[in-house]
Amino acid sequence: MMFIIFFISLFADIGVVSAADYYVATWGSDSNNGTSLDAPWQHPSYATQQAKAGDTIYLMDGVWHNEYISFANSGTKGNPIVMTAYNGTPTLIGSGTGQGISIVDQAYITIDGITIENYDNAIYGECPSGKSKIRNIEILNCKIKNCNDISIWIRSINSTYDIPNLNITNNTITDSKCSAMYLIHIKDSIIKNNYIENILGEGCMGIGIGYYFDNTIIENNYLTKIATYAISGGSHSDNNIVRNNTIENISGRGIRFDKHYNNNTVINNTIKNTEDIGIDIYPDSFTIVKSNYVENSSLGVYSGSGIVENNTFKDCRAVRMTSSEEWGYGTIIFKDNIVDNADWIDFYGQKDSIIQNNIFMNGERGIVFYTGTSAPSENVTIRNNVFYNIGGTTAAITVGWSPVTNLTIKNNIFMNIPDYCIENKTGENVIVAYNDVWGCSSPYFKGITATNTLEKDPLFADPPNDFHLKSQYGRWNGSDWVTDSVTSPCIDAGDPADDYPNELDYPNGYINMGAYGNTVEASRSPKIESKGVYYVAPYGDDANNGITLETAWRHISHAASKAQPGDTILIVGGVYKDEHVVFTNSGNATHPIVMKAYNGTPTLDGVDKTGVGIKIPDKSYIEIYGLKIKNYDIGIKGEGILQNITIGNFTIEDIKSEGLNFDSASLQNSIITNFIIRNTGGRAISHYDFGSTDCHDVEISHFIINDIDSAGILWENAKRVHIHHGEIHNTTGDGIRLYKNLNCSVVEHVLVNKTGWHGIAIHDPYMNRPCYDNIIRNCEVIGASHGAIDLHSGAFNTTVENCTLVGPPYTTVGIYFHNRGEGLIARNNVIKNMLRGIYADAYNNGSVIKNAVFVNNTIYNDIEYSGGDGQNGLLENISFINNTFINCSSDGSYSALSFWYGRNVLLKGNRFINPPHPEEPQIQVKYCTGDVIIEDLKDRVTKIRAVSTSAEVRFTDGKVFSENGINTPYWHPDKSNYSLVNETVRFITHNMTAVPSSGYATITVNKFNTSLPQGEILVNFTSNTTNGTNVVFTIGDLIPNKYYLIRKDCNSFTTKRADSTGHITFSNSEWRSAHTFTVEEIPPTPRTGLVGLWHFDEGAGTTAGDSSGNNNNGTLIDNPDWVDGKIGKALEFNGSTNYVEINDSDS
């Protein structure tokens, strides 16, 4: 086993990860170190016994026979153990038995790109009884075939523990004699993009999930030639989604959910050619079955409740919604479906169910209430359906053979029915009214009295392809509204008592008959000629009625003044000069007023750059699409309270002032999208008036803004503004400014290029209207003249993440947090070519900047520095963690990371690569107070200067041990500190590796970095093996060819010369028992003293007692588990929220 020991410092509540890459090749040797392509290990099974959290195992191209791989250790959150293909196709071939890869009670394991053949189980995962560790297993891009049992089998034997966060993606599984996957007790998982074929063993499944699975997504999989179930969900399973899968040629069932579950969704799947049921829903459940295509198969919902919506069932054996007394009665909403040529359409055992807006066509049997007397139905409504060319063996609707009470059948259209339209065999209190019958056999009804029956041709658009009703006043053709030369008699012919708020002509007229009654696709009524679709054309005349192209109006302003709720104004392409459009009326939630281009690009040309192109004063539910507006003072202006405004697909250019001006408006629940604004004398988009009230939920997206003589977007005094997916070029002001009292908003995926001031800013200039809880992420700022991202006076609880910020000019700051603000997280950003990279500034009198964390940022080529200055204000609680500074501080007058007058400064884990002036300090702290902590130095040499500052530089003494041959070495961090007071110190970091030639070793490592020059103290350690075998120690980063003295127990032991690469190697074959060794030129004075000793032997409670005598007892946080240890009791942590907190004390 090889130990690689890095000296790093840690927070108390997270595990230490020292990630390594290992290589495995068929021609390698397990006696190699495995860390290079030239010296790989031979067996993957050996590699997985060595790997620990954060490690990656690379399998080279080749074939391994009869490998049985198990993982000895777990990864951790953010640091999984990964086994992946390095190149080619690494392949594991078994002899038909056993498990290729076994993951038992381990967590955070990734298997990627491996081919596995001829095992019982290719991959097996298990949570044993009484355990609860396995989680976050990823199986990606693998090819699995010829397994004799379940190919991927993951299960929890612990009935109280569901395995979370499985990710099984992009795998191919073929030719298995049992199920491709079988997963038991899982949750919060995803199974997607897998190809599964030829799973032909009796009772076997493609994707099988047995007993309890929750919050799991199964999507985009392709399954074919499966013996029993393509996708099967076990009982007691809630909140799962099965979507976008393709299932075909199945000997059994397509998608199956067992009994006792709730809130599952089956959506957008394609299911063809199943010998049994295509979608099979068991009792005691609630399911949404939506937008699926089912062909040569069937649907079955048994004693379950749910919504079956917008599906197509073609050439199916049966579509059944049934219940029984044994399992209880279901309530089904069956709507917007197409049932084309089904052998059976069964509805029985239904309570309070609705069958509406469906099309039933081309079958010998219609709807039947079938089976015996044990399955009665009551309170069922069949309304607004089309029955076309259906029946013959039965009526279009057969009420019976099971009991039915309180059935209502109305607003339906029956056409070309060869048998009865409705036959009542067993029904009581059956109401049949307001139906249309055409081309049907007479008598139309049997055993029932129908009222208000219409006997007229419904004038369908194109049966059997399109069952919309023809209308001279507007018919939806699938993409647009068109007009016909005739109007269907079924329009407005439904039950006058029925409400119909979804029809566009509401509230005038009545509900339409047929499948589109009370939907937004309902054809328009002849009773409302003043409402509907209107045309505007350059050749029109405002004296026309506007309802056809031939009788179009002339002016857009005239159309806007006439438009009523639900109206659509279609504008023919052309130029409309000196138009000043004002909307007179509002739309409503179901009937907005829509103004859009009919063809081409209608252009409003203001000619002299005066006035407003389009004004929306105190209006709601207005939609504007497809226009160009130019040569006005303001392009579009909103005033007062504006709700549900949508402006899209537009261009505004050559404007004197603002492109979009909402300065005096309270804009709410509105969208501005897909637009170009260019060449404006003022802001492109402006909301600048603090007097507006309650502006919220505004989305600005998919835009290009350029050549603006002010700010690109300025938005003030609002909440939940979302600006995303756009570009802003060449502004004289800010690219985007979130201004005064702008809260809970997001700017993301925006490119800002060349601004006269800030790139993206959050600003409260008067420091009395701060901005809270805003996020800037995934943005790119290039060439801002001041701060690329500027958080200026009043930015509170701000997040800046995943942004790329690039100069020149070299006059700007990448991320600038200054004057007044509190709570900043700036993480994962890349900043290049700036004057200063990331900077917190309380320099001005009275400034307060607090609680800022800069983490995982990379800064290139800044001229001066990153850091902070609080000379005349308060700069407090500032952290720079794990940032990387590359070629920074080229000026030479500054350190790359510099602080003045800060209070409570944490500088942790930062790196300085290729500093232009390595002779100068990389870190400087000057006039700082409070806790100034510098820890976890990442570079081999770090120079730090403290001026009028007392700083604490923290190091780690590490102890690594392994108790047996297969367990992970454990790392116990203990801090060592160096007090830096008014001095400049050079700190040196070295790495050591220790490799037992066989067996296992106990190794104690103590490292002390001091201000002494290189080579004076490197590391001392104690080592002994349990069986006396050899351990080879290697010390690196030394001066090549320089001699170093190695001392044993502070006595001279031997002298070693570093090789040409700066390494010294020696081993414990040179001594017989455990000793402490120091590699040095001058003996150090090591810091000693026991702070605390915690055995974790309590076994219960929330206290970890200190056995050192210093009374530094710990408190358990977030309930880590008490477990049995190797000696006595122990604690098991989850790697994220569990830890033991030790209070500060003098010891």
PDB file of N, CA and C in Angstrom, residues 991-1055:
ATOM      1  N   ASN A 991       6.503  17.582   0.350  1.00  0.00           N
ATOM      2  CA  ASN A 991       5.669  16.390   0.392  1.00  0.00           C
ATOM      3  C   ASN A 991       6.535  15.165   0.619  1.00  0.00           C
ATOM      4  N   MET A 992       5.957  14.143   1.265  1.00  0.00           N
ATOM      5  CA  MET A 992       6.666  12.900   1.502  1.00  0.00           C
ATOM      6  C   MET A 992       5.766  11.747   1.104  1.00  0.00           C
ATOM      7  N   THR A 993       6.338  10.712   0.504  1.00  0.00           N
ATOM      8  CA  THR A 993       5.610   9.473   0.276  1.00  0.00           C
ATOM      9  C   THR A 993       6.255   8.357   1.069  1.00  0.00           C
ATOM     10  N   ALA A 994       5.419   7.434   1.555  1.00  0.00           N
ATOM     11  CA  ALA A 994       5.910   6.270   2.300  1.00  0.00           C
ATOM     12  C   ALA A 994       5.237   5.035   1.713  1.00  0.00           C
ATOM     13  N   VAL A 995       6.026   4.051   1.265  1.00  0.00           N
ATOM     14  CA  VAL A 995       5.491   2.885   0.572  1.00  0.00           C
ATOM     15  C   VAL A 995       5.935   1.612   1.280  1.00  0.00           C
ATOM     16  N   PRO A 996       5.045   0.880   1.978  1.00  0.00           N
ATOM     17  CA  PRO A 996       5.425  -0.441   2.507  1.00  0.00           C
ATOM     18  C   PRO A 996       5.615  -1.414   1.345  1.00  0.00           C
ATOM     19  N   SER A 997       6.695  -2.181   1.385  1.00  0.00           N
ATOM     20  CA  SER A 997       6.900  -3.158   0.317  1.00  0.00           C
ATOM     21  C   SER A 997       5.900  -4.297   0.418  1.00  0.00           C
ATOM     22  N   SER A 998       5.399  -4.575   1.622  1.00  0.00           N
ATOM     23  CA  SER A 998       4.310  -5.535   1.793  1.00  0.00           C
ATOM     24  C   SER A 998       3.686  -5.278   3.155  1.00  0.00           C
ATOM     25  N   GLY A 999       2.573  -5.943   3.421  1.00  0.00           N
ATOM     26  CA  GLY A 999       1.922  -5.749   4.716  1.00  0.00           C
ATOM     27  C   GLY A 999       1.404  -4.342   4.867  1.00  0.00           C
ATOM     28  N   TYR A1000       1.534  -3.787   6.057  1.00  0.00           N
ATOM     29  CA  TYR A1000       1.007  -2.475   6.344  1.00  0.00           C
ATOM     30  C   TYR A1000       1.822  -1.842   7.440  1.00  0.00           C
ATOM     31  N   ALA A1001       1.738  -0.545   7.551  1.00  0.00           N
ATOM     32  CA  ALA A1001       2.642   0.179   8.436  1.00  0.00           C
ATOM     33  C   ALA A1001       1.889   1.190   9.271  1.00  0.00           C
ATOM     34  N   THR A1002       2.461   1.537  10.413  1.00  0.00           N
ATOM     35  CA  THR A1002       2.001   2.680  11.194  1.00  0.00           C
ATOM     36  C   THR A1002       3.017   3.788  11.021  1.00  0.00           C
ATOM     37  N   ILE A1003       2.532   4.950  10.561  1.00  0.00           N
ATOM     38  CA  ILE A1003       3.438   6.052  10.250  1.00  0.00           C
ATOM     39  C   ILE A1003       2.931   7.291  10.959  1.00  0.00           C
ATOM     40  N   THR A1004       3.791   7.937  11.719  1.00  0.00           N
ATOM     41  CA  THR A1004       3.461   9.210  12.329  1.00  0.00           C
ATOM     42  C   THR A1004       4.331  10.272  11.694  1.00  0.00           C
ATOM     43  N   VAL A1005       3.715  11.352  11.229  1.00  0.00           N
ATOM     44  CA  VAL A1005       4.441  12.414  10.541  1.00  0.00           C
ATOM     45  C   VAL A1005       4.206  13.721  11.288  1.00  0.00           C
ATOM     46  N   ASN A1006       5.250  14.446  11.610  1.00  0.00           N
ATOM     47  CA  ASN A1006       5.144  15.768  12.215  1.00  0.00           C
ATOM     48  C   ASN A1006       5.927  16.745  11.359  1.00  0.00           C
ATOM     49  N   LYS A1007       5.290  17.805  10.921  1.00  0.00           N
ATOM     50  CA  LYS A1007       5.946  18.765  10.042  1.00  0.00           C
ATOM     51  C   LYS A1007       5.901  20.142  10.662  1.00  0.00           C
ATOM     52  N   PHE A1008       7.023  20.844  10.623  1.00  0.00           N
ATOM     53  CA  PHE A1008       7.092  22.186  11.190  1.00  0.00           C
ATOM     54  C   PHE A1008       7.691  23.112  10.146  1.00  0.00           C
ATOM     55  N   ASN A1009       6.887  24.060   9.638  1.00  0.00           N
ATOM     56  CA  ASN A1009       7.402  25.109   8.768  1.00  0.00           C
ATOM     57  C   ASN A1009       7.823  26.281   9.649  1.00  0.00           C
ATOM     58  N   THR A1010       9.001  26.791   9.437  1.00  0.00           N
ATOM     59  CA  THR A1010       9.457  27.948  10.207  1.00  0.00           C
ATOM     60  C   THR A1010      10.010  28.986   9.260  1.00  0.00           C
ATOM     61  N   SER A1011      10.583  30.021   9.849  1.00  0.00           N
ATOM     62  CA  SER A1011      11.163  31.093   9.044  1.00  0.00           C
ATOM     63  C   SER A1011      12.585  30.774   8.612  1.00  0.00           C
ATOM     64  N   LEU A1012      13.110  29.591   8.983  1.00  0.00           N
ATOM     65  CA  LEU A1012      14.491  29.268   8.633  1.00  0.00           C
ATOM     66  C   LEU A1012      14.613  29.010   7.140  1.00  0.00           C
ATOM     67  N   PRO A1013      15.811  29.201   6.571  1.00  0.00           N
ATOM     68  CA  PRO A1013      15.966  29.010   5.117  1.00  0.00           C
ATOM     69  C   PRO A1013      15.689  27.569   4.691  1.00  0.00           C
ATOM     70  N   GLN A1014      15.573  27.399   3.389  1.00  0.00           N
ATOM     71  CA  GLN A1014      15.265  26.079   2.834  1.00  0.00           C
ATOM     72  C   GLN A1014      16.292  25.054   3.288  1.00  0.00           C
ATOM     73  N   GLY A1015      15.810  23.878   3.635  1.00  0.00           N
ATOM     74  CA  GLY A1015      16.695  22.780   3.976  1.00  0.00           C
ATOM     75  C   GLY A1015      16.962  22.625   5.449  1.00  0.00           C
ATOM     76  N   GLU A1016      16.663  23.622   6.272  1.00  0.00           N
ATOM     77  CA  GLU A1016      17.027  23.508   7.675  1.00  0.00           C
ATOM     78  C   GLU A1016      16.113  22.548   8.413  1.00  0.00           C
ATOM     79  N   ILE A1017      14.831  22.593   8.167  1.00  0.00           N
ATOM     80  CA  ILE A1017      13.939  21.601   8.750  1.00  0.00           C
ATOM     81  C   ILE A1017      12.947  21.205   7.670  1.00  0.00           C
ATOM     82  N   LEU A1018      12.821  19.907   7.418  1.00  0.00           N
ATOM     83  CA  LEU A1018      11.813  19.455   6.479  1.00  0.00           C
ATOM     84  C   LEU A1018      10.720  18.720   7.206  1.00  0.00           C
ATOM     85  N   VAL A1019      11.048  17.561   7.761  1.00  0.00           N
ATOM     86  CA  VAL A1019      10.006  16.728   8.331  1.00  0.00           C
ATOM     87  C   VAL A1019      10.633  15.745   9.288  1.00  0.00           C
ATOM     88  N   ASN A1020       9.941  15.447  10.391  1.00  0.00           N
ATOM     89  CA  ASN A1020      10.372  14.297  11.178  1.00  0.00           C
ATOM     90  C   ASN A1020       9.220  13.330  11.276  1.00  0.00           C
ATOM     91  N   PHE A1021       9.548  12.042  11.421  1.00  0.00           N
ATOM     92  CA  PHE A1021       8.519  11.029  11.394  1.00  0.00           C
ATOM     93  C   PHE A1021       8.983   9.806  12.149  1.00  0.00           C
ATOM     94  N   THR A1022       8.018   9.007  12.567  1.00  0.00           N
ATOM     95  CA  THR A1022       8.266   7.717  13.199  1.00  0.00           C
ATOM     96  C   THR A1022       7.581   6.653  12.368  1.00  0.00           C
ATOM     97  N   SER A1023       8.243   5.519  12.161  1.00  0.00           N
ATOM     98  CA  SER A1023       7.613   4.471  11.370  1.00  0.00           C
ATOM     99  C   SER A1023       8.016   3.107  11.876  1.00  0.00           C
ATOM    100  N   ASN A1024       7.055   2.224  11.846  1.00  0.00           N
ATOM    101  CA  ASN A1024       7.315   0.821  12.157  1.00  0.00           C
ATOM    102  C   ASN A1024       6.249  -0.006  11.468  1.00  0.00           C
ATOM    103  N   THR A1025       6.606  -1.173  10.961  1.00  0.00           N
ATOM    104  CA  THR A1025       5.636  -2.062  10.352  1.00  0.00           C
ATOM    105  C   THR A1025       5.317  -3.200  11.300  1.00  0.00           C
ATOM    106  N   THR A1026       4.147  -3.777  11.111  1.00  0.00           N
ATOM    107  CA  THR A1026       3.719  -4.852  12.013  1.00  0.00           C
ATOM    108  C   THR A1026       4.460  -6.148  11.770  1.00  0.00           C
ATOM    109  N   ASN A1027       4.980  -6.334  10.575  1.00  0.00           N
ATOM    110  CA  ASN A1027       5.658  -7.600  10.292  1.00  0.00           C
ATOM    111  C   ASN A1027       7.117  -7.420   9.918  1.00  0.00           C
ATOM    112  N   GLY A1028       7.660  -6.217  10.174  1.00  0.00           N
ATOM    113  CA  GLY A1028       9.084  -6.014   9.966  1.00  0.00           C
ATOM    114  C   GLY A1028       9.489  -5.771   8.533  1.00  0.00           C
ATOM    115  N   THR A1029       8.514  -5.663   7.628  1.00  0.00           N
ATOM    116  CA  THR A1029       8.894  -5.435   6.235  1.00  0.00           C
ATOM    117  C   THR A1029       9.319  -3.997   6.030  1.00  0.00           C
ATOM    118  N   ASN A1030       9.817  -3.744   4.864  1.00  0.00           N
ATOM    119  CA  ASN A1030      10.474  -2.477   4.589  1.00  0.00           C
ATOM    120  C   ASN A1030       9.481  -1.375   4.227  1.00  0.00           C
ATOM    121  N   VAL A1031       9.748  -0.146   4.649  1.00  0.00           N
ATOM    122  CA  VAL A1031       9.024   1.045   4.211  1.00  0.00           C
ATOM    123  C   VAL A1031      10.039   2.004   3.605  1.00  0.00           C
ATOM    124  N   VAL A1032       9.762   2.458   2.386  1.00  0.00           N
ATOM    125  CA  VAL A1032      10.660   3.383   1.694  1.00  0.00           C
ATOM    126  C   VAL A1032      10.076   4.791   1.820  1.00  0.00           C
ATOM    127  N   PHE A1033      10.924   5.723   2.305  1.00  0.00           N
ATOM    128  CA  PHE A1033      10.508   7.111   2.468  1.00  0.00           C
ATOM    129  C   PHE A1033      11.174   7.968   1.404  1.00  0.00           C
ATOM    130  N   THR A1034      10.406   8.874   0.823  1.00  0.00           N
ATOM    131  CA  THR A1034      10.934   9.785  -0.179  1.00  0.00           C
ATOM    132  C   THR A1034      10.574  11.209   0.217  1.00  0.00           C
ATOM    133  N   ILE A1035      11.558  12.078   0.285  1.00  0.00           N
ATOM    134  CA  ILE A1035      11.353  13.494   0.555  1.00  0.00           C
ATOM    135  C   ILE A1035      11.623  14.254  -0.739  1.00  0.00           C
ATOM    136  N   GLY A1036      10.696  15.154  -1.150  1.00  0.00           N
ATOM    137  CA  GLY A1036      10.840  15.866  -2.409  1.00  0.00           C
ATOM    138  C   GLY A1036      11.009  17.348  -2.247  1.00  0.00           C
ATOM    139  N   ASP A1037      11.163  18.013  -3.358  1.00  0.00           N
ATOM    140  CA  ASP A1037      11.280  19.472  -3.443  1.00  0.00           C
ATOM    141  C   ASP A1037      12.541  19.986  -2.753  1.00  0.00           C
ATOM    142  N   LEU A1038      13.612  19.201  -2.782  1.00  0.00           N
ATOM    143  CA  LEU A1038      14.883  19.648  -2.191  1.00  0.00           C
ATOM    144  C   LEU A1038      15.747  20.302  -3.260  1.00  0.00           C
ATOM    145  N   ILE A1039      16.877  20.848  -2.814  1.00  0.00           N
ATOM    146  CA  ILE A1039      17.838  21.414  -3.766  1.00  0.00           C
ATOM    147  C   ILE A1039      18.568  20.256  -4.426  1.00  0.00           C
ATOM    148  N   PRO A1040      18.496  20.138  -5.742  1.00  0.00           N
ATOM    149  CA  PRO A1040      19.172  19.011  -6.402  1.00  0.00           C
ATOM    150  C   PRO A1040      20.651  18.924  -6.051  1.00  0.00           C
ATOM    151  N   ASN A1041      21.102  17.681  -5.817  1.00  0.00           N
ATOM    152  CA  ASN A1041      22.509  17.350  -5.579  1.00  0.00           C
ATOM    153  C   ASN A1041      23.076  17.949  -4.296  1.00  0.00           C
ATOM    154  N   LYS A1042      22.202  18.456  -3.416  1.00  0.00           N
ATOM    155  CA  LYS A1042      22.668  18.992  -2.135  1.00  0.00           C
ATOM    156  C   LYS A1042      22.611  17.900  -1.076  1.00  0.00           C
ATOM    157  N   TYR A1043      23.606  17.884  -0.157  1.00  0.00           N
ATOM    158  CA  TYR A1043      23.640  16.887   0.911  1.00  0.00           C
ATOM    159  C   TYR A1043      22.768  17.347   2.090  1.00  0.00           C
ATOM    160  N   TYR A1044      22.041  16.372   2.663  1.00  0.00           N
ATOM    161  CA  TYR A1044      21.214  16.628   3.834  1.00  0.00           C
ATOM    162  C   TYR A1044      21.545  15.602   4.905  1.00  0.00           C
ATOM    163  N   LEU A1045      21.560  16.094   6.142  1.00  0.00           N
ATOM    164  CA  LEU A1045      21.813  15.216   7.282  1.00  0.00           C
ATOM    165  C   LEU A1045      20.490  14.653   7.783  1.00  0.00           C
ATOM    166  N   ILE A1046      20.428  13.339   7.958  1.00  0.00           N
ATOM    167  CA  ILE A1046      19.251  12.684   8.521  1.00  0.00           C
ATOM    168  C   ILE A1046      19.595  12.284   9.947  1.00  0.00           C
ATOM    169  N   ARG A1047      18.833  12.771  10.913  1.00  0.00           N
ATOM    170  CA  ARG A1047      19.054  12.457  12.313  1.00  0.00           C
ATOM    171  C   ARG A1047      18.019  11.448  12.784  1.00  0.00           C
ATOM    172  N   LYS A1048      18.460  10.584  13.699  1.00  0.00           N
ATOM    173  CA  LYS A1048      17.577   9.601  14.314  1.00  0.00           C
ATOM    174  C   LYS A1048      17.524   9.898  15.801  1.00  0.00           C
ATOM    175  N   ASP A1049      16.316  10.175  16.288  1.00  0.00           N
ATOM    176  CA  ASP A1049      16.141  10.540  17.703  1.00  0.00           C
ATOM    177  C   ASP A1049      17.082  11.664  18.094  1.00  0.00           C
ATOM    178  N   CYS A1050      17.234  12.623  17.202  1.00  0.00           N
ATOM    179  CA  CYS A1050      18.069  13.821  17.372  1.00  0.00           C
ATOM    180  C   CYS A1050      19.566  13.504  17.351  1.00  0.00           C
ATOM    181  N   ASN A1051      19.924  12.296  17.016  1.00  0.00           N
ATOM    182  CA  ASN A1051      21.338  11.930  16.854  1.00  0.00           C
ATOM    183  C   ASN A1051      21.621  11.689  15.380  1.00  0.00           C
ATOM    184  N   SER A1052      22.851  11.940  14.986  1.00  0.00           N
ATOM    185  CA  SER A1052      23.209  11.761  13.584  1.00  0.00           C
ATOM    186  C   SER A1052      23.009  10.313  13.182  1.00  0.00           C
ATOM    187  N   PHE A1053      22.392  10.112  12.000  1.00  0.00           N
ATOM    188  CA  PHE A1053      22.079   8.772  11.535  1.00  0.00           C
ATOM    189  C   PHE A1053      22.788   8.482  10.211  1.00  0.00           C
ATOM    190  N   THR A1054      22.543   9.340   9.228  1.00  0.00           N
ATOM    191  CA  THR A1054      23.211   9.155   7.945  1.00  0.00           C
ATOM    192  C   THR A1054      23.120  10.460   7.183  1.00  0.00           C
ATOM    193  N   THR A1055      23.929  10.568   6.169  1.00  0.00           N
ATOM    194  CA  THR A1055      23.896  11.714   5.264  1.00  0.00           C
ATOM    195  C   THR A1055      23.467  11.219   3.899  1.00  0.00           C
TER     196      THR A1055
END
